[in-house]
PDB file of C-alpha atoms in Angstrom:
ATOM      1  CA  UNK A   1     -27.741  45.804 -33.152  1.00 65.00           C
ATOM      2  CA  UNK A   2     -26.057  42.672 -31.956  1.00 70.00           C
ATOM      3  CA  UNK A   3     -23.826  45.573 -29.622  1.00 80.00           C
ATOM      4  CA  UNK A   4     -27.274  46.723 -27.696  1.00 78.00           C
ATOM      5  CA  UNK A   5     -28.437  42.838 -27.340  1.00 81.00           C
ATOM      6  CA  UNK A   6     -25.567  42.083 -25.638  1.00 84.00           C
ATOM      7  CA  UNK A   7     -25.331  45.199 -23.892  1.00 84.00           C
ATOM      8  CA  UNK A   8     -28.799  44.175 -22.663  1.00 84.00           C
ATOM      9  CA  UNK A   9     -28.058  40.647 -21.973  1.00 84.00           C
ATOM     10  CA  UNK A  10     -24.785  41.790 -19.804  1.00 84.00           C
ATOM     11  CA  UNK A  11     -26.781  44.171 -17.714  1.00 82.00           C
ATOM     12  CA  UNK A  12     -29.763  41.294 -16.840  1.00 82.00           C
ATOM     13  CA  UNK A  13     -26.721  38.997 -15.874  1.00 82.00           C
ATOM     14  CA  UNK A  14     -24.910  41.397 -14.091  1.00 78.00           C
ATOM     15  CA  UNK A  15     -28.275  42.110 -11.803  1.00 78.00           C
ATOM     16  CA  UNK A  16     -29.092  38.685 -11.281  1.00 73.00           C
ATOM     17  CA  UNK A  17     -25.817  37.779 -10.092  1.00 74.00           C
ATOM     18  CA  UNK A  18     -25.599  40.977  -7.490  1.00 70.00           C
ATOM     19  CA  UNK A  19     -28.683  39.651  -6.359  1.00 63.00           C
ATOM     20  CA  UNK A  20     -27.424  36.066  -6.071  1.00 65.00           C
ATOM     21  CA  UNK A  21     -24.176  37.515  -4.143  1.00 69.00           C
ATOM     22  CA  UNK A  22     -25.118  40.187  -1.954  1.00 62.00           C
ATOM     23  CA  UNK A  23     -27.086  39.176   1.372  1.00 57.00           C
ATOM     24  CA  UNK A  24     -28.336  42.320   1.529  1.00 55.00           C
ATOM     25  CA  UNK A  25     -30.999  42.099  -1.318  1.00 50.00           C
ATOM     26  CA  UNK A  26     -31.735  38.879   0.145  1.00 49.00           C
ATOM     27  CA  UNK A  27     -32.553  39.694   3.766  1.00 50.00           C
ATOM     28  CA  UNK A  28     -34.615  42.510   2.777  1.00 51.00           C
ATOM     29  CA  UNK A  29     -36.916  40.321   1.162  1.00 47.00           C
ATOM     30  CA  UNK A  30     -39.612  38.962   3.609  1.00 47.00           C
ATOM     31  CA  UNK A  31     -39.583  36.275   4.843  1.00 46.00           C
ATOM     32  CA  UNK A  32     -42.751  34.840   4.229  1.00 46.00           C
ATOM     33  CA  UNK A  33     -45.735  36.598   2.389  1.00 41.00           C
ATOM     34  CA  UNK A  34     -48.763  36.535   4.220  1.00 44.00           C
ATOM     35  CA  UNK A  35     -51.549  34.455   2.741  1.00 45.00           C
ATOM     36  CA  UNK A  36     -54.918  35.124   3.963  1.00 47.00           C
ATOM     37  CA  UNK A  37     -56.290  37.191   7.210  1.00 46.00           C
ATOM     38  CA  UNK A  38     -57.029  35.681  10.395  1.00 50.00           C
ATOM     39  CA  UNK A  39     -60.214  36.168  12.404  1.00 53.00           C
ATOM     40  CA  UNK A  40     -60.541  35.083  15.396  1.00 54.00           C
ATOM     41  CA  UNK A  41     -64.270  33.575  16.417  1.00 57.00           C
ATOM     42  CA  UNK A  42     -64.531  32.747  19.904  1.00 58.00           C
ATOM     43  CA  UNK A  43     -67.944  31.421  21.845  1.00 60.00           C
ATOM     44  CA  UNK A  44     -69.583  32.539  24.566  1.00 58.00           C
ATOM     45  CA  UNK A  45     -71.437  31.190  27.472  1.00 61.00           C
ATOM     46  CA  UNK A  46     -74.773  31.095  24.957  1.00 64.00           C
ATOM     47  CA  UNK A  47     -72.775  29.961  22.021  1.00 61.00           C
ATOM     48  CA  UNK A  48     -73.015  32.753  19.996  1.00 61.00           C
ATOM     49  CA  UNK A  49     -70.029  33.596  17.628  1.00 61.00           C
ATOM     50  CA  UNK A  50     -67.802  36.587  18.600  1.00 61.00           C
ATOM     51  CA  UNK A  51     -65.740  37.982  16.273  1.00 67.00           C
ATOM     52  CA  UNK A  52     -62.769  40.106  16.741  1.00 73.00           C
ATOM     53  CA  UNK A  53     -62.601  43.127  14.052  1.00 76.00           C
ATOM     54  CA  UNK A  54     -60.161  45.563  13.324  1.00 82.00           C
ATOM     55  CA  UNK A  55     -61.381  48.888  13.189  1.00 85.00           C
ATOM     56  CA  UNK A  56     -61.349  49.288   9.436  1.00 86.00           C
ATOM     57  CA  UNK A  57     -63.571  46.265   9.059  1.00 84.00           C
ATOM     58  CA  UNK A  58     -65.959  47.322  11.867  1.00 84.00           C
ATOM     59  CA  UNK A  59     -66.146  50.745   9.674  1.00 89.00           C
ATOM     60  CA  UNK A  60     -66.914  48.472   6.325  1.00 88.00           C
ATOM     61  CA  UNK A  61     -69.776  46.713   8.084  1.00 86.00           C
ATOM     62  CA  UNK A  62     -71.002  49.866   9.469  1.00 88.00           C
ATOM     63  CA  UNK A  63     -70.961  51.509   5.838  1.00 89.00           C
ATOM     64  CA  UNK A  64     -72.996  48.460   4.292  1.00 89.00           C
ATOM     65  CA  UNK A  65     -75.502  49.024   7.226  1.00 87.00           C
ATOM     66  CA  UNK A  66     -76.267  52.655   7.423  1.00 89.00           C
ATOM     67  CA  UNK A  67     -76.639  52.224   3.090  1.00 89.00           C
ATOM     68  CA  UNK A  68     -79.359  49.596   3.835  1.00 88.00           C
ATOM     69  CA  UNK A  69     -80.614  52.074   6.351  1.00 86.00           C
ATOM     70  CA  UNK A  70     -80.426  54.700   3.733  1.00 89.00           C
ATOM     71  CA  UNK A  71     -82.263  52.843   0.873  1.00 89.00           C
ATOM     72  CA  UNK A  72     -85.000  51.637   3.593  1.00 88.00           C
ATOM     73  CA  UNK A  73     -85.630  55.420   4.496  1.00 87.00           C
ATOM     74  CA  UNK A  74     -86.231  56.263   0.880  1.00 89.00           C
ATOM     75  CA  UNK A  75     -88.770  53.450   0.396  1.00 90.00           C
ATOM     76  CA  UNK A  76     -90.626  54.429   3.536  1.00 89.00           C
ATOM     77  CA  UNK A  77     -92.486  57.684   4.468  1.00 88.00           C
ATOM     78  CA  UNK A  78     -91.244  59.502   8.004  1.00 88.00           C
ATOM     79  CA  UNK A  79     -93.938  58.354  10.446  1.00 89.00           C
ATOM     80  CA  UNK A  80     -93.389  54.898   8.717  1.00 89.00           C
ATOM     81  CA  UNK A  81     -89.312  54.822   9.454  1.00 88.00           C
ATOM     82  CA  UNK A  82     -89.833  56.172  12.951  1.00 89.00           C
ATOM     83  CA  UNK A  83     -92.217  52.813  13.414  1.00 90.00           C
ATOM     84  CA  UNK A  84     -89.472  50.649  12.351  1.00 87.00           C
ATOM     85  CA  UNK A  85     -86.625  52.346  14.037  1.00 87.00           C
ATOM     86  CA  UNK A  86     -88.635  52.035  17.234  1.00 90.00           C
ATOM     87  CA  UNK A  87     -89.782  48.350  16.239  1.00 89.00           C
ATOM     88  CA  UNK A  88     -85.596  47.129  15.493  1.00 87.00           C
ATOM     89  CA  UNK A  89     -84.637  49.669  18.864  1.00 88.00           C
ATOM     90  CA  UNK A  90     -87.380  47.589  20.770  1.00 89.00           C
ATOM     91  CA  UNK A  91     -85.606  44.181  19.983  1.00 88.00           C
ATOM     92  CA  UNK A  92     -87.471  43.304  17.265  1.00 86.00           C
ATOM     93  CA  UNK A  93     -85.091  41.773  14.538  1.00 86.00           C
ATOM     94  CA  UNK A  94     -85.464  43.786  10.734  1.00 84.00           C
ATOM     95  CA  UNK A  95     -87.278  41.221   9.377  1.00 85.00           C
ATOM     96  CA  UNK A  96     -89.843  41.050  12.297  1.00 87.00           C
ATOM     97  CA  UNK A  97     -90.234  44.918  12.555  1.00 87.00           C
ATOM     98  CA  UNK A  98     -90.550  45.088   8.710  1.00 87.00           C
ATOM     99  CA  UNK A  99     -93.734  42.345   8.890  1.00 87.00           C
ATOM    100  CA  UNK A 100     -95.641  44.202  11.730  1.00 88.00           C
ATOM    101  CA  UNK A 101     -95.511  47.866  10.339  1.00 86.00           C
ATOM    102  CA  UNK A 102     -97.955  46.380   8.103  1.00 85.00           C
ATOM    103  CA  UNK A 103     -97.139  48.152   4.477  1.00 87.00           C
ATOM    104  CA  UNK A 104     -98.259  48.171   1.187  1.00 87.00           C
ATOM    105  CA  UNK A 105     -97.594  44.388  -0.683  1.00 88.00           C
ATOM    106  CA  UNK A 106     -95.433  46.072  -3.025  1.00 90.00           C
ATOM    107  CA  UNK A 107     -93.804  48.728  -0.126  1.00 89.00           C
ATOM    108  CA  UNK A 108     -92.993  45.269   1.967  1.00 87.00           C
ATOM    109  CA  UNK A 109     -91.908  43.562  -0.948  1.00 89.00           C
ATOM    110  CA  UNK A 110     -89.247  46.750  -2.032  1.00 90.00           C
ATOM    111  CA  UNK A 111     -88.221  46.338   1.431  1.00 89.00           C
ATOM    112  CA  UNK A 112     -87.533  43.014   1.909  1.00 88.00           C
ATOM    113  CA  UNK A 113     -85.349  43.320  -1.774  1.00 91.00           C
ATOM    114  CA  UNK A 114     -83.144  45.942  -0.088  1.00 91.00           C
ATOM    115  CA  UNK A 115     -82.709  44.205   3.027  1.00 88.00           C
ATOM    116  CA  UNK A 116     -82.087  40.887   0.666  1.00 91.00           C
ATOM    117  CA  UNK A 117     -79.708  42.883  -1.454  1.00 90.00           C
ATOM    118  CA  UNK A 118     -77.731  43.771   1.506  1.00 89.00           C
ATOM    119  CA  UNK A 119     -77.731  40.633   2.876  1.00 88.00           C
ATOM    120  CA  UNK A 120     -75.983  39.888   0.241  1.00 89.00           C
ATOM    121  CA  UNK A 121     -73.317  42.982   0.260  1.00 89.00           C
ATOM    122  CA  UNK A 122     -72.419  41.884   3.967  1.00 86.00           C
ATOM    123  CA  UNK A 123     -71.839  38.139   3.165  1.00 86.00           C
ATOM    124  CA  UNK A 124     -69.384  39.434   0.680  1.00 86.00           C
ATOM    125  CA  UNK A 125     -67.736  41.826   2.810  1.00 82.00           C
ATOM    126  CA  UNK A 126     -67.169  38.982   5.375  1.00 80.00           C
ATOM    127  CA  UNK A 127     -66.529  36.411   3.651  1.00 80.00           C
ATOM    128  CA  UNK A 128     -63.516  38.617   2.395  1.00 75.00           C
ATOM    129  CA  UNK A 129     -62.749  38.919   5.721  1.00 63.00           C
TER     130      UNK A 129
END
């Protein structure tokens, strides 16, 4: 027993001290870990906020999107979601195309939980980013 402990305890010193000596191991460590991601926000003329994405993020925001899209076109009958895709195409903002389609109390209020609930889901996503 005492033979495999020190067996053990010969073959942890033997690796730390390798890693001690050789330069190798040490230069292929990095050199510094990187702690967070960057984004960069610049202004515009109109001082509006524009952010530079990388393509995988601009797919993430896209997904969360066409899923509130997806959920809204369930709620909604077809001559309803053609009104609000012509409504938020027009320049309407969601929430202003979702008041004048005039719907159903409890329609408008499902609505407005989706769109809520993925409010949410993007505020997550970029605050991650």
């Amino acid at each position: 027993m005492i033979s495999y402990l020190a067996k053990r305890l010969f073959l942890v010193v033997l690796i730390v001290t390798t890693m001690f000596i050789s330069p190798s191991f040490v230069n292929a460590l990095p050199a510094q870990l990187p702690t967070s991601v960057t984004i960069n926000i610049n202004l515009d003329k109109n001082n509006t906020k524009i952010i530079e994405l990388t393509p995988r993020q601009r797919q993430m925001i896209q997904a969360v999107n066409q899923g509130r899209n997806r959920e809204i076109g369930k709620v909604l009958d077809e001559s309803q979601h053609r009104k609000l895709m012509k409504l938020v195409l027009g320049g309407n903002s969601l929430n202003q195309a979702i008041d004048k389609l005039k719907l159903t109390e409890e329609t408008s209020d499902l609505v407005k939980t989706i769109v809520e609930l993925y409010d949410l889901k993007m505020e997550a996503l970029t605050s991650r980013l």
